[in-house]
Each structure stands twice: as structure tokens, then as C-alpha cells.
Short mmCIF file of N, CA and C in Angstrom, two decimals:
data_model
loop_
_atom_site.label_atom_id
_atom_site.label_comp_id
_atom_site.label_asym_id
_atom_site.label_seq_id
_atom_site.Cartn_x
_atom_site.Cartn_y
_atom_site.Cartn_z
N MET A 23 -17.23 36.06 -108.25
CA MET A 23 -17.53 34.65 -108.12
C MET A 23 -16.54 34.03 -107.13
N PRO A 24 -17.06 33.38 -106.10
CA PRO A 24 -16.18 32.73 -105.13
C PRO A 24 -15.40 31.57 -105.75
N ASP A 25 -14.25 31.27 -105.16
CA ASP A 25 -13.44 30.15 -105.65
C ASP A 25 -13.07 29.24 -104.49
N ALA A 26 -12.24 28.23 -104.76
CA ALA A 26 -11.87 27.24 -103.76
C ALA A 26 -11.17 27.88 -102.56
N GLU A 27 -10.37 28.90 -102.78
CA GLU A 27 -9.71 29.56 -101.65
C GLU A 27 -10.71 30.28 -100.76
N ASP A 28 -11.77 30.84 -101.35
CA ASP A 28 -12.83 31.46 -100.56
C ASP A 28 -13.55 30.39 -99.73
N VAL A 29 -13.79 29.23 -100.33
CA VAL A 29 -14.41 28.12 -99.58
C VAL A 29 -13.55 27.77 -98.38
N ARG A 30 -12.26 27.59 -98.60
CA ARG A 30 -11.34 27.25 -97.51
C ARG A 30 -11.36 28.31 -96.41
N ARG A 31 -11.21 29.54 -96.81
CA ARG A 31 -11.14 30.64 -95.83
C ARG A 31 -12.42 30.71 -95.00
N ILE A 32 -13.57 30.65 -95.66
CA ILE A 32 -14.85 30.76 -94.95
C ILE A 32 -15.10 29.52 -94.10
N ALA A 33 -14.89 28.34 -94.67
CA ALA A 33 -15.13 27.10 -93.91
C ALA A 33 -14.24 27.06 -92.67
N LEU A 34 -12.97 27.38 -92.83
CA LEU A 34 -12.04 27.31 -91.70
C LEU A 34 -12.27 28.42 -90.67
N SER A 35 -13.04 29.44 -91.03
CA SER A 35 -13.38 30.49 -90.07
C SER A 35 -14.51 30.06 -89.14
N LEU A 36 -15.21 28.98 -89.49
CA LEU A 36 -16.30 28.49 -88.66
C LEU A 36 -15.71 27.72 -87.46
N PRO A 37 -16.32 27.86 -86.30
CA PRO A 37 -15.75 27.26 -85.08
C PRO A 37 -15.47 25.77 -85.19
N ASP A 38 -14.33 25.36 -84.66
CA ASP A 38 -13.91 23.96 -84.53
C ASP A 38 -13.86 23.23 -85.87
N THR A 39 -13.56 23.98 -86.95
CA THR A 39 -13.49 23.38 -88.29
C THR A 39 -12.05 23.05 -88.65
N THR A 40 -11.88 21.90 -89.30
CA THR A 40 -10.58 21.47 -89.80
C THR A 40 -10.74 21.03 -91.25
N GLU A 41 -9.63 21.06 -91.97
CA GLU A 41 -9.60 20.56 -93.35
C GLU A 41 -8.83 19.24 -93.36
N LYS A 42 -9.35 18.28 -94.09
CA LYS A 42 -8.70 16.97 -94.20
C LYS A 42 -8.90 16.46 -95.63
N ILE A 43 -7.85 15.90 -96.22
CA ILE A 43 -7.98 15.29 -97.55
C ILE A 43 -8.60 13.90 -97.37
N ALA A 44 -9.66 13.64 -98.11
CA ALA A 44 -10.31 12.33 -98.12
C ALA A 44 -10.84 12.12 -99.53
N TRP A 45 -10.77 10.91 -100.02
CA TRP A 45 -11.20 10.59 -101.38
C TRP A 45 -10.51 11.51 -102.40
N SER A 46 -9.27 11.85 -102.14
CA SER A 46 -8.45 12.70 -103.01
C SER A 46 -9.00 14.11 -103.19
N MET A 47 -9.73 14.61 -102.20
CA MET A 47 -10.25 15.98 -102.27
C MET A 47 -10.29 16.59 -100.87
N PRO A 48 -10.27 17.92 -100.81
CA PRO A 48 -10.39 18.58 -99.52
C PRO A 48 -11.79 18.36 -98.93
N THR A 49 -11.83 18.07 -97.64
CA THR A 49 -13.10 17.99 -96.92
C THR A 49 -12.98 18.88 -95.69
N PHE A 50 -14.11 19.40 -95.23
CA PHE A 50 -14.14 20.28 -94.07
C PHE A 50 -15.05 19.65 -93.03
N ARG A 51 -14.55 19.63 -91.78
CA ARG A 51 -15.23 18.93 -90.70
C ARG A 51 -15.35 19.83 -89.48
N VAL A 52 -16.49 19.70 -88.81
CA VAL A 52 -16.69 20.38 -87.55
C VAL A 52 -16.71 19.30 -86.47
N ALA A 53 -15.84 19.45 -85.49
CA ALA A 53 -15.73 18.46 -84.42
C ALA A 53 -15.61 17.05 -85.00
N GLY A 54 -14.90 16.93 -86.13
CA GLY A 54 -14.65 15.64 -86.76
C GLY A 54 -15.73 15.17 -87.71
N LYS A 55 -16.84 15.86 -87.82
CA LYS A 55 -17.95 15.45 -88.68
C LYS A 55 -17.97 16.30 -89.97
N MET A 56 -17.94 15.64 -91.11
CA MET A 56 -17.84 16.32 -92.39
C MET A 56 -19.09 17.16 -92.70
N PHE A 57 -18.86 18.40 -93.17
CA PHE A 57 -19.98 19.24 -93.57
C PHE A 57 -19.80 19.84 -94.97
N ALA A 58 -18.62 19.72 -95.56
CA ALA A 58 -18.42 20.25 -96.91
C ALA A 58 -17.23 19.56 -97.57
N THR A 59 -17.29 19.45 -98.90
CA THR A 59 -16.17 18.93 -99.68
C THR A 59 -15.98 19.82 -100.90
N LEU A 60 -14.80 19.70 -101.51
CA LEU A 60 -14.47 20.45 -102.73
C LEU A 60 -14.18 19.45 -103.86
N PRO A 61 -15.23 18.82 -104.42
CA PRO A 61 -15.01 17.88 -105.52
C PRO A 61 -14.88 18.60 -106.87
N GLU A 62 -14.88 17.83 -107.96
CA GLU A 62 -14.83 18.37 -109.33
C GLU A 62 -13.71 19.38 -109.52
N ASP A 63 -12.50 18.98 -109.17
CA ASP A 63 -11.36 19.87 -109.34
C ASP A 63 -11.57 21.23 -108.68
N GLU A 64 -12.27 21.21 -107.56
CA GLU A 64 -12.52 22.41 -106.75
C GLU A 64 -13.35 23.47 -107.48
N THR A 65 -14.23 23.05 -108.38
CA THR A 65 -15.12 23.99 -109.07
C THR A 65 -16.52 23.96 -108.48
N SER A 66 -16.74 23.08 -107.52
CA SER A 66 -18.04 23.01 -106.85
C SER A 66 -17.81 22.65 -105.39
N ILE A 67 -18.87 22.73 -104.62
CA ILE A 67 -18.83 22.25 -103.24
C ILE A 67 -19.98 21.28 -103.05
N ALA A 68 -19.78 20.34 -102.15
CA ALA A 68 -20.85 19.46 -101.70
C ALA A 68 -21.09 19.80 -100.24
N VAL A 69 -22.36 20.00 -99.89
CA VAL A 69 -22.71 20.40 -98.53
C VAL A 69 -23.92 19.61 -98.05
N ARG A 70 -24.06 19.54 -96.74
CA ARG A 70 -25.22 18.89 -96.15
C ARG A 70 -26.47 19.73 -96.44
N CYS A 71 -27.57 19.03 -96.72
CA CYS A 71 -28.82 19.72 -96.99
C CYS A 71 -29.94 18.71 -96.80
N PRO A 72 -30.95 18.99 -95.96
CA PRO A 72 -32.05 18.05 -95.81
C PRO A 72 -32.66 17.72 -97.17
N LYS A 73 -33.01 16.45 -97.37
CA LYS A 73 -33.48 16.01 -98.69
C LYS A 73 -34.64 16.84 -99.21
N GLU A 74 -35.61 17.18 -98.37
CA GLU A 74 -36.77 17.95 -98.84
C GLU A 74 -36.36 19.34 -99.31
N GLU A 75 -35.41 19.97 -98.62
CA GLU A 75 -34.91 21.28 -99.04
C GLU A 75 -34.02 21.15 -100.28
N ARG A 76 -33.24 20.10 -100.31
CA ARG A 76 -32.32 19.85 -101.43
C ARG A 76 -33.09 19.76 -102.74
N ASP A 77 -34.17 19.00 -102.75
CA ASP A 77 -34.95 18.84 -103.97
C ASP A 77 -35.54 20.17 -104.43
N GLU A 78 -35.99 20.99 -103.47
CA GLU A 78 -36.52 22.31 -103.82
C GLU A 78 -35.42 23.21 -104.40
N LEU A 79 -34.24 23.17 -103.81
CA LEU A 79 -33.12 23.97 -104.31
C LEU A 79 -32.78 23.60 -105.75
N VAL A 80 -32.69 22.31 -106.01
CA VAL A 80 -32.32 21.84 -107.36
C VAL A 80 -33.38 22.25 -108.37
N MET A 81 -34.66 22.14 -108.00
CA MET A 81 -35.73 22.53 -108.94
C MET A 81 -35.74 24.04 -109.16
N ALA A 82 -35.48 24.80 -108.10
CA ALA A 82 -35.52 26.27 -108.21
C ALA A 82 -34.33 26.84 -108.95
N GLU A 83 -33.13 26.23 -108.76
CA GLU A 83 -31.91 26.76 -109.36
C GLU A 83 -31.04 25.63 -109.92
N PRO A 84 -31.50 24.97 -110.98
CA PRO A 84 -30.75 23.83 -111.51
C PRO A 84 -29.38 24.20 -112.09
N GLY A 85 -29.17 25.44 -112.42
CA GLY A 85 -27.86 25.87 -112.90
C GLY A 85 -26.85 26.02 -111.78
N LYS A 86 -27.34 26.11 -110.56
CA LYS A 86 -26.47 26.28 -109.40
C LYS A 86 -26.34 24.99 -108.59
N PHE A 87 -27.45 24.31 -108.35
CA PHE A 87 -27.46 23.14 -107.47
C PHE A 87 -27.78 21.87 -108.25
N TRP A 88 -27.18 20.76 -107.84
CA TRP A 88 -27.53 19.46 -108.40
C TRP A 88 -27.18 18.38 -107.38
N ILE A 89 -27.69 17.19 -107.63
CA ILE A 89 -27.45 16.05 -106.75
C ILE A 89 -26.58 15.05 -107.50
N ALA A 90 -25.43 14.75 -106.95
CA ALA A 90 -24.55 13.74 -107.54
C ALA A 90 -25.19 12.37 -107.35
N ASP A 91 -25.10 11.54 -108.38
CA ASP A 91 -25.74 10.23 -108.32
C ASP A 91 -25.37 9.44 -107.08
N HIS A 92 -24.10 9.42 -106.73
CA HIS A 92 -23.66 8.62 -105.58
C HIS A 92 -24.05 9.24 -104.23
N GLU A 93 -24.60 10.45 -104.25
CA GLU A 93 -25.05 11.10 -103.01
C GLU A 93 -26.57 11.19 -102.92
N ALA A 94 -27.29 10.64 -103.89
CA ALA A 94 -28.74 10.78 -103.94
C ALA A 94 -29.44 10.25 -102.69
N GLN A 95 -28.90 9.21 -102.10
CA GLN A 95 -29.55 8.63 -100.92
C GLN A 95 -29.19 9.37 -99.64
N PHE A 96 -28.26 10.30 -99.72
CA PHE A 96 -27.82 11.05 -98.55
C PHE A 96 -28.32 12.49 -98.60
N ALA A 97 -28.28 13.17 -97.50
CA ALA A 97 -28.75 14.55 -97.42
C ALA A 97 -27.61 15.52 -97.77
N TRP A 98 -27.16 15.44 -99.03
CA TRP A 98 -26.11 16.31 -99.56
C TRP A 98 -26.55 16.90 -100.89
N VAL A 99 -26.06 18.09 -101.19
CA VAL A 99 -26.31 18.74 -102.47
C VAL A 99 -25.00 19.36 -102.94
N ARG A 100 -24.87 19.50 -104.25
CA ARG A 100 -23.69 20.17 -104.83
C ARG A 100 -24.09 21.57 -105.30
N ALA A 101 -23.11 22.47 -105.24
CA ALA A 101 -23.30 23.83 -105.74
C ALA A 101 -22.11 24.20 -106.60
N ARG A 102 -22.38 24.69 -107.81
CA ARG A 102 -21.31 25.16 -108.71
C ARG A 102 -20.82 26.51 -108.21
N LEU A 103 -19.52 26.61 -107.94
CA LEU A 103 -18.98 27.86 -107.43
C LEU A 103 -19.18 29.01 -108.42
N ALA A 104 -19.11 28.73 -109.70
CA ALA A 104 -19.29 29.78 -110.71
C ALA A 104 -20.70 30.38 -110.67
N ALA A 105 -21.66 29.65 -110.11
CA ALA A 105 -23.04 30.12 -110.05
C ALA A 105 -23.39 30.77 -108.70
N VAL A 106 -22.51 30.64 -107.72
CA VAL A 106 -22.75 31.27 -106.42
C VAL A 106 -22.54 32.77 -106.57
N GLU A 107 -23.51 33.54 -106.12
CA GLU A 107 -23.52 34.98 -106.37
C GLU A 107 -22.32 35.73 -105.80
N ASP A 108 -22.02 35.46 -104.52
CA ASP A 108 -20.95 36.22 -103.88
C ASP A 108 -20.52 35.49 -102.61
N GLU A 109 -19.57 36.09 -101.90
CA GLU A 109 -19.07 35.47 -100.68
C GLU A 109 -20.15 35.36 -99.61
N GLY A 110 -21.08 36.29 -99.59
CA GLY A 110 -22.17 36.23 -98.61
C GLY A 110 -23.03 34.99 -98.81
N GLU A 111 -23.36 34.70 -100.06
CA GLU A 111 -24.15 33.49 -100.34
C GLU A 111 -23.33 32.25 -100.01
N LEU A 112 -22.06 32.25 -100.36
CA LEU A 112 -21.20 31.11 -100.05
C LEU A 112 -21.13 30.90 -98.54
N ARG A 113 -20.97 31.96 -97.79
CA ARG A 113 -20.93 31.85 -96.33
C ARG A 113 -22.24 31.27 -95.79
N ASP A 114 -23.37 31.74 -96.31
CA ASP A 114 -24.67 31.21 -95.86
C ASP A 114 -24.77 29.71 -96.14
N ILE A 115 -24.34 29.28 -97.32
CA ILE A 115 -24.40 27.85 -97.70
C ILE A 115 -23.51 27.03 -96.76
N LEU A 116 -22.27 27.48 -96.57
CA LEU A 116 -21.35 26.72 -95.71
C LEU A 116 -21.78 26.73 -94.25
N ALA A 117 -22.24 27.86 -93.76
CA ALA A 117 -22.66 27.94 -92.36
C ALA A 117 -23.90 27.09 -92.11
N ASP A 118 -24.81 27.03 -93.06
CA ASP A 118 -25.99 26.19 -92.91
C ASP A 118 -25.57 24.72 -92.82
N SER A 119 -24.65 24.31 -93.66
CA SER A 119 -24.15 22.94 -93.62
C SER A 119 -23.41 22.68 -92.31
N TRP A 120 -22.61 23.65 -91.88
CA TRP A 120 -21.89 23.53 -90.61
C TRP A 120 -22.87 23.28 -89.46
N ARG A 121 -23.97 24.06 -89.43
CA ARG A 121 -24.96 23.90 -88.36
C ARG A 121 -25.55 22.49 -88.34
N GLN A 122 -25.70 21.88 -89.51
CA GLN A 122 -26.28 20.54 -89.56
C GLN A 122 -25.33 19.47 -89.02
N ALA A 123 -24.04 19.75 -89.04
CA ALA A 123 -23.05 18.77 -88.57
C ALA A 123 -22.51 19.09 -87.18
N ALA A 124 -22.64 20.32 -86.74
CA ALA A 124 -22.04 20.75 -85.47
C ALA A 124 -22.72 20.11 -84.27
N PRO A 125 -21.93 19.80 -83.25
CA PRO A 125 -22.52 19.27 -82.02
C PRO A 125 -23.29 20.36 -81.28
N THR A 126 -24.18 19.94 -80.42
CA THR A 126 -25.04 20.86 -79.67
C THR A 126 -24.23 21.91 -78.92
N ARG A 127 -23.08 21.53 -78.35
CA ARG A 127 -22.29 22.50 -77.58
C ARG A 127 -21.87 23.69 -78.44
N LEU A 128 -21.56 23.45 -79.73
CA LEU A 128 -21.19 24.55 -80.62
C LEU A 128 -22.42 25.33 -81.08
N LEU A 129 -23.50 24.63 -81.35
CA LEU A 129 -24.73 25.33 -81.73
C LEU A 129 -25.19 26.26 -80.61
N ASP A 130 -25.08 25.78 -79.37
CA ASP A 130 -25.46 26.62 -78.23
C ASP A 130 -24.51 27.80 -78.05
N ALA A 131 -23.23 27.58 -78.33
CA ALA A 131 -22.23 28.64 -78.18
C ALA A 131 -22.32 29.71 -79.27
N TYR A 132 -22.83 29.32 -80.47
CA TYR A 132 -22.90 30.24 -81.61
C TYR A 132 -24.31 30.21 -82.21
N PRO A 133 -25.33 30.63 -81.48
CA PRO A 133 -26.72 30.51 -81.97
C PRO A 133 -26.99 31.34 -83.23
N GLU A 134 -26.26 32.44 -83.39
CA GLU A 134 -26.50 33.32 -84.54
C GLU A 134 -25.74 32.89 -85.79
N LEU A 135 -24.80 31.97 -85.64
CA LEU A 135 -23.92 31.61 -86.75
C LEU A 135 -24.68 31.00 -87.91
N GLY A 136 -24.44 31.57 -89.06
CA GLY A 136 -24.99 30.98 -90.28
C GLY A 136 -26.37 31.43 -90.64
N LEU A 137 -27.00 32.25 -89.83
CA LEU A 137 -28.34 32.71 -90.20
C LEU A 137 -28.22 33.57 -91.44
N ALA A 138 -29.12 33.35 -92.38
CA ALA A 138 -29.09 34.09 -93.65
C ALA A 138 -29.16 35.59 -93.35
N THR A 139 -28.45 36.35 -94.16
CA THR A 139 -28.39 37.79 -93.94
C THR A 139 -29.69 38.49 -94.31
N GLY A 140 -30.50 37.89 -95.18
CA GLY A 140 -31.81 38.43 -95.52
C GLY A 140 -31.77 39.81 -96.12
N ASP A 141 -31.12 39.92 -97.28
CA ASP A 141 -31.01 41.23 -97.97
C ASP A 141 -32.35 41.82 -98.27
#
């Protein structure tokens, strides 16, 4: 089961990513734009996710994904780290969120980054 240190290591391995404390929690940003946070005492992550996909994720895996009330109007979803299968799944989740926040210059430079491994 991945933990907060795995989140940090994987998030910071993504191009142009920095960690910054905001709202009393670690946040991860690509080119200054936030793509992940470590809320709930670092037992979950919040990541960018299009609303239509987010709703499907929550319905398909309610034990893993949920929508925080204060984020319902935004394209974010939470994932419980204890329910994330392994580092590969965590990397896919973080990289997908990174792609949604990354500027075009980084997306063009790393076109393969974050594509699901497709076991």
C-alpha cells in the first residue's frame, strides 16, 4: 500500500513539479499550477479529475474514491491511499492529474508521461 512518502517521491519525479505547503497540507504543483494535495493527515490524495470521469470513478470504486463536499463544484477527486493497489496505480493517478495541470510545453516534451500501463 502506497503512503505519503510514495506520493511525494512520485509527484516530485514528474517534470517541473514542486511541493508547497498550502492550507496546512502538502500540495504538488507543475509549473506553479496545483495538481495534487495530501489532505486528511496524509492518508489520502486529492487530484484533478474531469467531473464526468470523477463521478464514474466514485460509483465504480466508492471504497477508494470520493468527492469532498468543498470540492464538489471543482474537477477534483480524493483517493484513499490504503485502497490504492500499488505504486503503479498511484503513479498513473498522479501522472494523469499532472497532465491536466501541465502547460502545453511540458505535455509536448513528455507525450508518453502518465499513460496507463495497461496490465
